Amino acid sequence: MKLVLIGAPAAGKGTQAARLVEHYGIAHISTGDMLREEVAKGTELGLQAKEIMAAGGLVSDELIIAIVKERIQKDDCKNGFILDGFPRTVVQAEKLDEMVSLDKVVYINAPDAVMLERLTARQICPNCGASYNKIFLPPKKAGICDQCGTALTQRKDDTEEAGLKRLRTFHEQSEPLVDFYTKKGILFEVDGTAAIDAITQEIIKGLDA
Ligand code: AMP
């Protein structure tokens, strides 16, 4: 199964992707995670992406397309994959079309105010990548990862200022993808304000239909 998850920042793409990869036994490809790894390692690519990401902009189509092209050829993608955070522009979607035939695209939709509230309360584990939310999905012990005991941190782009910019970027550059994939007849929408479990069930129902 080859899937794409579309949604504004903090719509729950990463959370749902983690559940879907377990359910379907397919690979999780998060371009945001891949870029953050490059930033942490201080590679040339990371240096190029760092400022753009912190400011809530998009790295170049060319760069991200090259990364994804290489990634989907890896062994763990043989059974399929979920793309989380790619494509984010119509140019990226057109290039992806040339690379693979997608089965479905899931659009997790929620109002900006909800996204902004969620993203400023988000905490991530710098060690294992687990994601929490001080309001909606708190760790058992405040500020500590349930899975590996590491102190949680906030993403540099999860501030209100960068969050607003990311929401604007989403509406301008990524929202046209909803139309793009609707015309192809492979998109379905779920309500991103529902409970996490309910959204997972809704997505699985849509995918298995
Ligand atoms: P995410 O973790 O998906 O919210 O991505 C974090 C940041 O990485 C985004 O705000 C962008 O700066 C960058 N990024 C991730 N995926 C892409 C993409 N497909 N195209 C351009 N920039 C991206």
mmCIF file of C-alpha atoms and ligand atoms in Angstrom:
data_model
loop_
_atom_site.group_PDB
_atom_site.id
_atom_site.type_symbol
_atom_site.label_atom_id
_atom_site.label_comp_id
_atom_site.label_asym_id
_atom_site.label_seq_id
_atom_site.Cartn_x
_atom_site.Cartn_y
_atom_site.Cartn_z
ATOM 1 C CA MET A 1 0.000 0.000 0.000
ATOM 2 C CA LYS A 2 1.351 3.411 -0.972
ATOM 3 C CA LEU A 3 -0.181 6.288 0.956
ATOM 4 C CA VAL A 4 0.169 10.004 1.410
ATOM 5 C CA LEU A 5 -0.995 11.907 4.491
ATOM 6 C CA ILE A 6 -1.854 15.553 3.908
ATOM 7 C CA GLY A 7 -2.631 18.011 6.678
ATOM 8 C CA ALA A 8 -1.581 21.301 8.173
ATOM 9 C CA PRO A 9 1.182 21.326 10.797
ATOM 10 C CA ALA A 10 0.023 19.520 13.964
ATOM 11 C CA ALA A 11 -2.965 17.962 12.169
ATOM 12 C CA GLY A 12 -1.770 14.615 13.517
ATOM 13 C CA LYS A 13 0.024 13.221 10.448
ATOM 14 C CA GLY A 14 2.936 11.818 12.448
ATOM 15 C CA THR A 15 0.718 10.345 15.160
ATOM 16 C CA GLN A 16 -1.574 8.637 12.649
ATOM 17 C CA ALA A 17 1.320 7.495 10.450
ATOM 18 C CA ALA A 18 2.943 5.737 13.439
ATOM 19 C CA ARG A 19 -0.299 3.811 14.029
ATOM 20 C CA LEU A 20 -0.877 2.984 10.372
ATOM 21 C CA VAL A 21 2.630 1.601 9.804
ATOM 22 C CA GLU A 22 2.001 -0.807 12.708
ATOM 23 C CA HIS A 23 -1.367 -1.831 11.308
ATOM 24 C CA TYR A 24 -0.273 -2.348 7.697
ATOM 25 C CA GLY A 25 3.399 -3.287 8.166
ATOM 26 C CA ILE A 26 4.645 -0.598 5.801
ATOM 27 C CA ALA A 27 7.405 2.016 6.051
ATOM 28 C CA HIS A 28 6.939 5.472 7.588
ATOM 29 C CA ILE A 29 8.627 8.225 5.605
ATOM 30 C CA SER A 30 8.569 11.595 7.341
ATOM 31 C CA THR A 31 10.496 14.176 5.357
ATOM 32 C CA GLY A 32 10.415 16.494 8.398
ATOM 33 C CA ASP A 33 12.089 13.806 10.558
ATOM 34 C CA MET A 34 14.650 13.119 7.823
ATOM 35 C CA LEU A 35 15.509 16.814 7.592
ATOM 36 C CA ARG A 36 15.707 17.195 11.389
ATOM 37 C CA GLU A 37 18.177 14.285 11.450
ATOM 38 C CA GLU A 38 20.337 16.048 8.875
ATOM 39 C CA VAL A 39 20.190 19.256 10.934
ATOM 40 C CA ALA A 40 21.182 17.342 14.095
ATOM 41 C CA LYS A 41 24.087 15.681 12.272
ATOM 42 C CA GLY A 42 25.192 19.038 10.888
ATOM 43 C CA THR A 43 25.439 17.771 7.285
ATOM 44 C CA GLU A 44 25.526 20.153 4.330
ATOM 45 C CA LEU A 45 21.880 19.400 3.637
ATOM 46 C CA GLY A 46 21.064 20.054 7.291
ATOM 47 C CA LEU A 47 22.816 23.394 7.178
ATOM 48 C CA GLN A 48 20.844 24.364 4.072
ATOM 49 C CA ALA A 49 17.544 23.361 5.653
ATOM 50 C CA LYS A 50 18.033 24.611 9.227
ATOM 51 C CA GLU A 51 17.078 28.289 8.902
ATOM 52 C CA ILE A 52 14.255 27.641 6.446
ATOM 53 C CA MET A 53 12.695 25.076 8.772
ATOM 54 C CA ALA A 54 13.061 27.227 11.896
ATOM 55 C CA ALA A 55 11.308 30.087 10.087
ATOM 56 C CA GLY A 56 8.442 27.850 8.937
ATOM 57 C CA GLY A 57 9.260 27.907 5.216
ATOM 58 C CA LEU A 58 9.697 25.019 2.780
ATOM 59 C CA VAL A 59 13.021 23.625 1.594
ATOM 60 C CA SER A 60 13.415 23.506 -2.179
ATOM 61 C CA ASP A 61 11.353 21.069 -4.227
ATOM 62 C CA GLU A 62 14.476 19.812 -5.974
ATOM 63 C CA LEU A 63 16.204 18.904 -2.741
ATOM 64 C CA ILE A 64 13.258 17.183 -1.092
ATOM 65 C CA ILE A 65 12.310 15.281 -4.253
ATOM 66 C CA ALA A 66 15.853 13.868 -4.478
ATOM 67 C CA ILE A 67 15.677 12.724 -0.837
ATOM 68 C CA VAL A 68 12.317 10.998 -1.307
ATOM 69 C CA LYS A 69 13.347 9.369 -4.586
ATOM 70 C CA GLU A 70 16.271 7.692 -2.851
ATOM 71 C CA ARG A 71 14.288 6.792 0.272
ATOM 72 C CA ILE A 72 11.425 4.954 -1.454
ATOM 73 C CA GLN A 73 13.893 2.655 -3.180
ATOM 74 C CA LYS A 74 15.043 1.192 0.124
ATOM 75 C CA ASP A 75 14.175 -2.393 1.076
ATOM 76 C CA ASP A 76 11.712 -1.494 3.825
ATOM 77 C CA CYS A 77 9.457 0.157 1.232
ATOM 78 C CA LYS A 78 8.873 -3.066 -0.706
ATOM 79 C CA ASN A 79 5.494 -3.663 1.010
ATOM 80 C CA GLY A 80 4.576 -0.015 0.661
ATOM 81 C CA PHE A 81 4.936 3.194 2.622
ATOM 82 C CA ILE A 82 3.236 6.192 4.153
ATOM 83 C CA LEU A 83 4.537 9.567 3.104
ATOM 84 C CA ASP A 84 4.091 12.019 5.977
ATOM 85 C CA GLY A 85 4.901 15.602 5.013
ATOM 86 C CA PHE A 86 5.538 14.911 1.323
ATOM 87 C CA PRO A 87 4.377 16.116 -1.139
ATOM 88 C CA ARG A 88 3.867 19.663 0.110
ATOM 89 C CA THR A 89 3.639 21.397 -3.264
ATOM 90 C CA VAL A 90 2.007 20.540 -6.583
ATOM 91 C CA VAL A 91 5.468 20.294 -8.187
ATOM 92 C CA GLN A 92 6.403 17.647 -5.615
ATOM 93 C CA ALA A 93 3.123 15.793 -6.258
ATOM 94 C CA GLU A 94 3.728 15.766 -10.001
ATOM 95 C CA LYS A 95 7.224 14.370 -9.518
ATOM 96 C CA LEU A 96 5.895 11.748 -7.091
ATOM 97 C CA ASP A 97 3.388 10.699 -9.750
ATOM 98 C CA GLU A 98 6.285 9.946 -12.083
ATOM 99 C CA MET A 99 7.939 7.787 -9.410
ATOM 100 C CA VAL A 100 5.055 5.685 -8.036
ATOM 101 C CA SER A 101 1.371 4.933 -8.354
ATOM 102 C CA LEU A 102 -0.360 5.949 -5.106
ATOM 103 C CA ASP A 103 -3.245 3.937 -3.683
ATOM 104 C CA LYS A 104 -4.793 6.591 -1.454
ATOM 105 C CA VAL A 105 -4.293 10.067 -0.071
ATOM 106 C CA VAL A 106 -5.706 10.911 3.354
ATOM 107 C CA TYR A 107 -6.427 14.537 4.168
ATOM 108 C CA ILE A 108 -6.545 15.222 7.909
ATOM 109 C CA ASN A 109 -8.514 18.444 8.132
ATOM 110 C CA ALA A 110 -8.823 20.769 11.152
ATOM 111 C CA PRO A 111 -9.183 24.521 11.716
ATOM 112 C CA ASP A 112 -6.094 26.718 12.082
ATOM 113 C CA ALA A 113 -6.914 27.695 15.668
ATOM 114 C CA VAL A 114 -6.858 24.039 16.733
ATOM 115 C CA MET A 115 -3.542 23.439 14.935
ATOM 116 C CA LEU A 116 -1.927 26.444 16.512
ATOM 117 C CA GLU A 117 -3.049 25.471 19.992
ATOM 118 C CA ARG A 118 -1.766 21.955 19.422
ATOM 119 C CA LEU A 119 1.573 22.793 17.937
ATOM 120 C CA THR A 120 2.610 25.237 20.623
ATOM 121 C CA ALA A 121 1.840 22.532 23.240
ATOM 122 C CA ARG A 122 3.733 19.787 21.386
ATOM 123 C CA GLN A 123 6.788 18.134 22.923
ATOM 124 C CA ILE A 124 9.068 15.620 21.246
ATOM 125 C CA CYS A 125 11.655 13.157 22.442
ATOM 126 C CA PRO A 126 15.053 14.043 20.955
ATOM 127 C CA ASN A 127 16.168 10.443 21.480
ATOM 128 C CA CYS A 128 13.408 8.172 20.120
ATOM 129 C CA GLY A 129 11.244 10.685 18.257
ATOM 130 C CA ALA A 130 8.049 10.013 20.258
ATOM 131 C CA SER A 131 5.637 12.924 20.154
ATOM 132 C CA TYR A 132 3.517 14.243 23.042
ATOM 133 C CA ASN A 133 1.232 17.161 23.715
ATOM 134 C CA LYS A 134 1.013 18.952 27.054
ATOM 135 C CA ILE A 135 -2.772 19.328 26.632
ATOM 136 C CA PHE A 136 -3.993 16.414 24.517
ATOM 137 C CA LEU A 137 -1.432 13.647 24.922
ATOM 138 C CA PRO A 138 0.737 14.314 27.984
ATOM 139 C CA PRO A 139 3.541 11.933 29.000
ATOM 140 C CA LYS A 140 2.995 9.993 32.249
ATOM 141 C CA LYS A 141 5.661 12.109 33.957
ATOM 142 C CA ALA A 142 5.721 15.770 32.892
ATOM 143 C CA GLY A 143 8.601 16.550 30.519
ATOM 144 C CA ILE A 144 9.883 12.943 30.361
ATOM 145 C CA CYS A 145 9.493 10.457 27.487
ATOM 146 C CA ASP A 146 7.342 7.438 28.450
ATOM 147 C CA GLN A 147 9.266 5.219 26.074
ATOM 148 C CA CYS A 148 12.906 5.962 26.838
ATOM 149 C CA GLY A 149 13.019 8.331 29.847
ATOM 150 C CA THR A 150 14.718 11.178 27.944
ATOM 151 C CA ALA A 151 13.868 14.823 28.749
ATOM 152 C CA LEU A 152 11.376 16.126 26.169
ATOM 153 C CA THR A 153 12.068 19.217 24.049
ATOM 154 C CA GLN A 154 10.074 21.585 21.850
ATOM 155 C CA ARG A 155 10.681 21.789 18.104
ATOM 156 C CA LYS A 156 12.228 25.118 17.082
ATOM 157 C CA ASP A 157 9.356 25.628 14.626
ATOM 158 C CA ASP A 158 6.610 24.903 17.172
ATOM 159 C CA THR A 159 6.520 28.508 18.407
ATOM 160 C CA GLU A 160 3.474 30.674 17.749
ATOM 161 C CA GLU A 161 5.370 32.835 15.234
ATOM 162 C CA ALA A 162 6.777 29.941 13.171
ATOM 163 C CA GLY A 163 3.487 28.070 13.575
ATOM 164 C CA LEU A 164 1.509 30.909 12.007
ATOM 165 C CA LYS A 165 3.985 31.029 9.124
ATOM 166 C CA ARG A 166 3.733 27.261 8.655
ATOM 167 C CA LEU A 167 -0.064 27.459 8.566
ATOM 168 C CA ARG A 168 0.157 30.181 5.926
ATOM 169 C CA THR A 169 2.630 28.098 3.942
ATOM 170 C CA PHE A 170 0.238 25.145 4.189
ATOM 171 C CA HIS A 171 -2.711 27.117 2.814
ATOM 172 C CA GLU A 172 -0.718 28.697 0.013
ATOM 173 C CA GLN A 173 1.451 25.798 -1.127
ATOM 174 C CA SER A 174 0.033 22.520 0.177
ATOM 175 C CA GLU A 175 -3.754 22.947 0.240
ATOM 176 C CA PRO A 176 -3.940 22.871 -3.599
ATOM 177 C CA LEU A 177 -2.940 19.204 -3.252
ATOM 178 C CA VAL A 178 -6.424 18.451 -1.929
ATOM 179 C CA ASP A 179 -7.829 19.459 -5.289
ATOM 180 C CA PHE A 180 -5.021 17.731 -7.175
ATOM 181 C CA TYR A 181 -5.710 14.343 -5.542
ATOM 182 C CA THR A 182 -9.502 14.770 -5.438
ATOM 183 C CA LYS A 183 -9.440 15.082 -9.235
ATOM 184 C CA LYS A 184 -7.489 11.829 -9.381
ATOM 185 C CA GLY A 185 -10.227 10.191 -7.270
ATOM 186 C CA ILE A 186 -7.877 8.854 -4.597
ATOM 187 C CA LEU A 187 -8.370 11.363 -1.750
ATOM 188 C CA PHE A 188 -10.591 11.045 1.277
ATOM 189 C CA GLU A 189 -10.901 13.419 4.194
ATOM 190 C CA VAL A 190 -11.058 12.781 7.930
ATOM 191 C CA ASP A 191 -11.912 15.161 10.766
ATOM 192 C CA GLY A 192 -8.651 16.054 12.503
ATOM 193 C CA THR A 193 -10.460 17.401 15.571
ATOM 194 C CA ALA A 194 -11.809 13.948 16.529
ATOM 195 C CA ALA A 195 -10.095 11.762 19.148
ATOM 196 C CA ILE A 196 -6.826 10.135 18.029
ATOM 197 C CA ASP A 197 -8.239 6.566 18.141
ATOM 198 C CA ALA A 198 -11.379 7.600 16.288
ATOM 199 C CA ILE A 199 -9.311 9.170 13.507
ATOM 200 C CA THR A 200 -7.197 6.016 13.167
ATOM 201 C CA GLN A 201 -10.356 3.897 12.855
ATOM 202 C CA GLU A 202 -11.808 6.312 10.300
ATOM 203 C CA ILE A 203 -8.634 6.170 8.200
ATOM 204 C CA ILE A 204 -8.421 2.364 8.320
ATOM 205 C CA LYS A 205 -12.098 2.157 7.311
ATOM 206 C CA GLY A 206 -11.430 4.472 4.374
ATOM 207 C CA LEU A 207 -8.330 2.583 3.295
ATOM 208 C CA ASP A 208 -9.926 -0.865 3.517
ATOM 209 C CA ALA A 209 -13.099 0.221 1.706
HETATM 210 P P1 AMP B 1 7.189 18.494 9.429
HETATM 211 O O1 AMP B 1 7.905 17.726 10.483
HETATM 212 O O2 AMP B 1 6.534 17.614 8.411
HETATM 213 O O3 AMP B 1 6.266 19.535 9.985
HETATM 214 O O4 AMP B 1 8.327 19.303 8.613
HETATM 215 C C1 AMP B 1 9.141 20.252 9.258
HETATM 216 C C2 AMP B 1 9.724 21.221 8.249
HETATM 217 O O5 AMP B 1 10.577 20.498 7.334
HETATM 218 C C3 AMP B 1 8.724 21.930 7.356
HETATM 219 O O6 AMP B 1 8.149 23.069 7.987
HETATM 220 C C4 AMP B 1 9.620 22.315 6.176
HETATM 221 O O7 AMP B 1 10.467 23.383 6.489
HETATM 222 C C5 AMP B 1 10.489 21.072 6.031
HETATM 223 N N1 AMP B 1 9.866 20.080 5.122
HETATM 224 C C6 AMP B 1 9.398 18.848 5.457
HETATM 225 N N2 AMP B 1 8.871 18.225 4.395
HETATM 226 C C7 AMP B 1 8.997 19.081 3.351
HETATM 227 C C8 AMP B 1 8.609 19.043 1.984
HETATM 228 N N3 AMP B 1 7.967 17.972 1.454
HETATM 229 N N4 AMP B 1 8.905 20.124 1.205
HETATM 230 C C9 AMP B 1 9.538 21.194 1.696
HETATM 231 N N5 AMP B 1 9.911 21.316 2.988
HETATM 232 C C10 AMP B 1 9.642 20.268 3.812
#
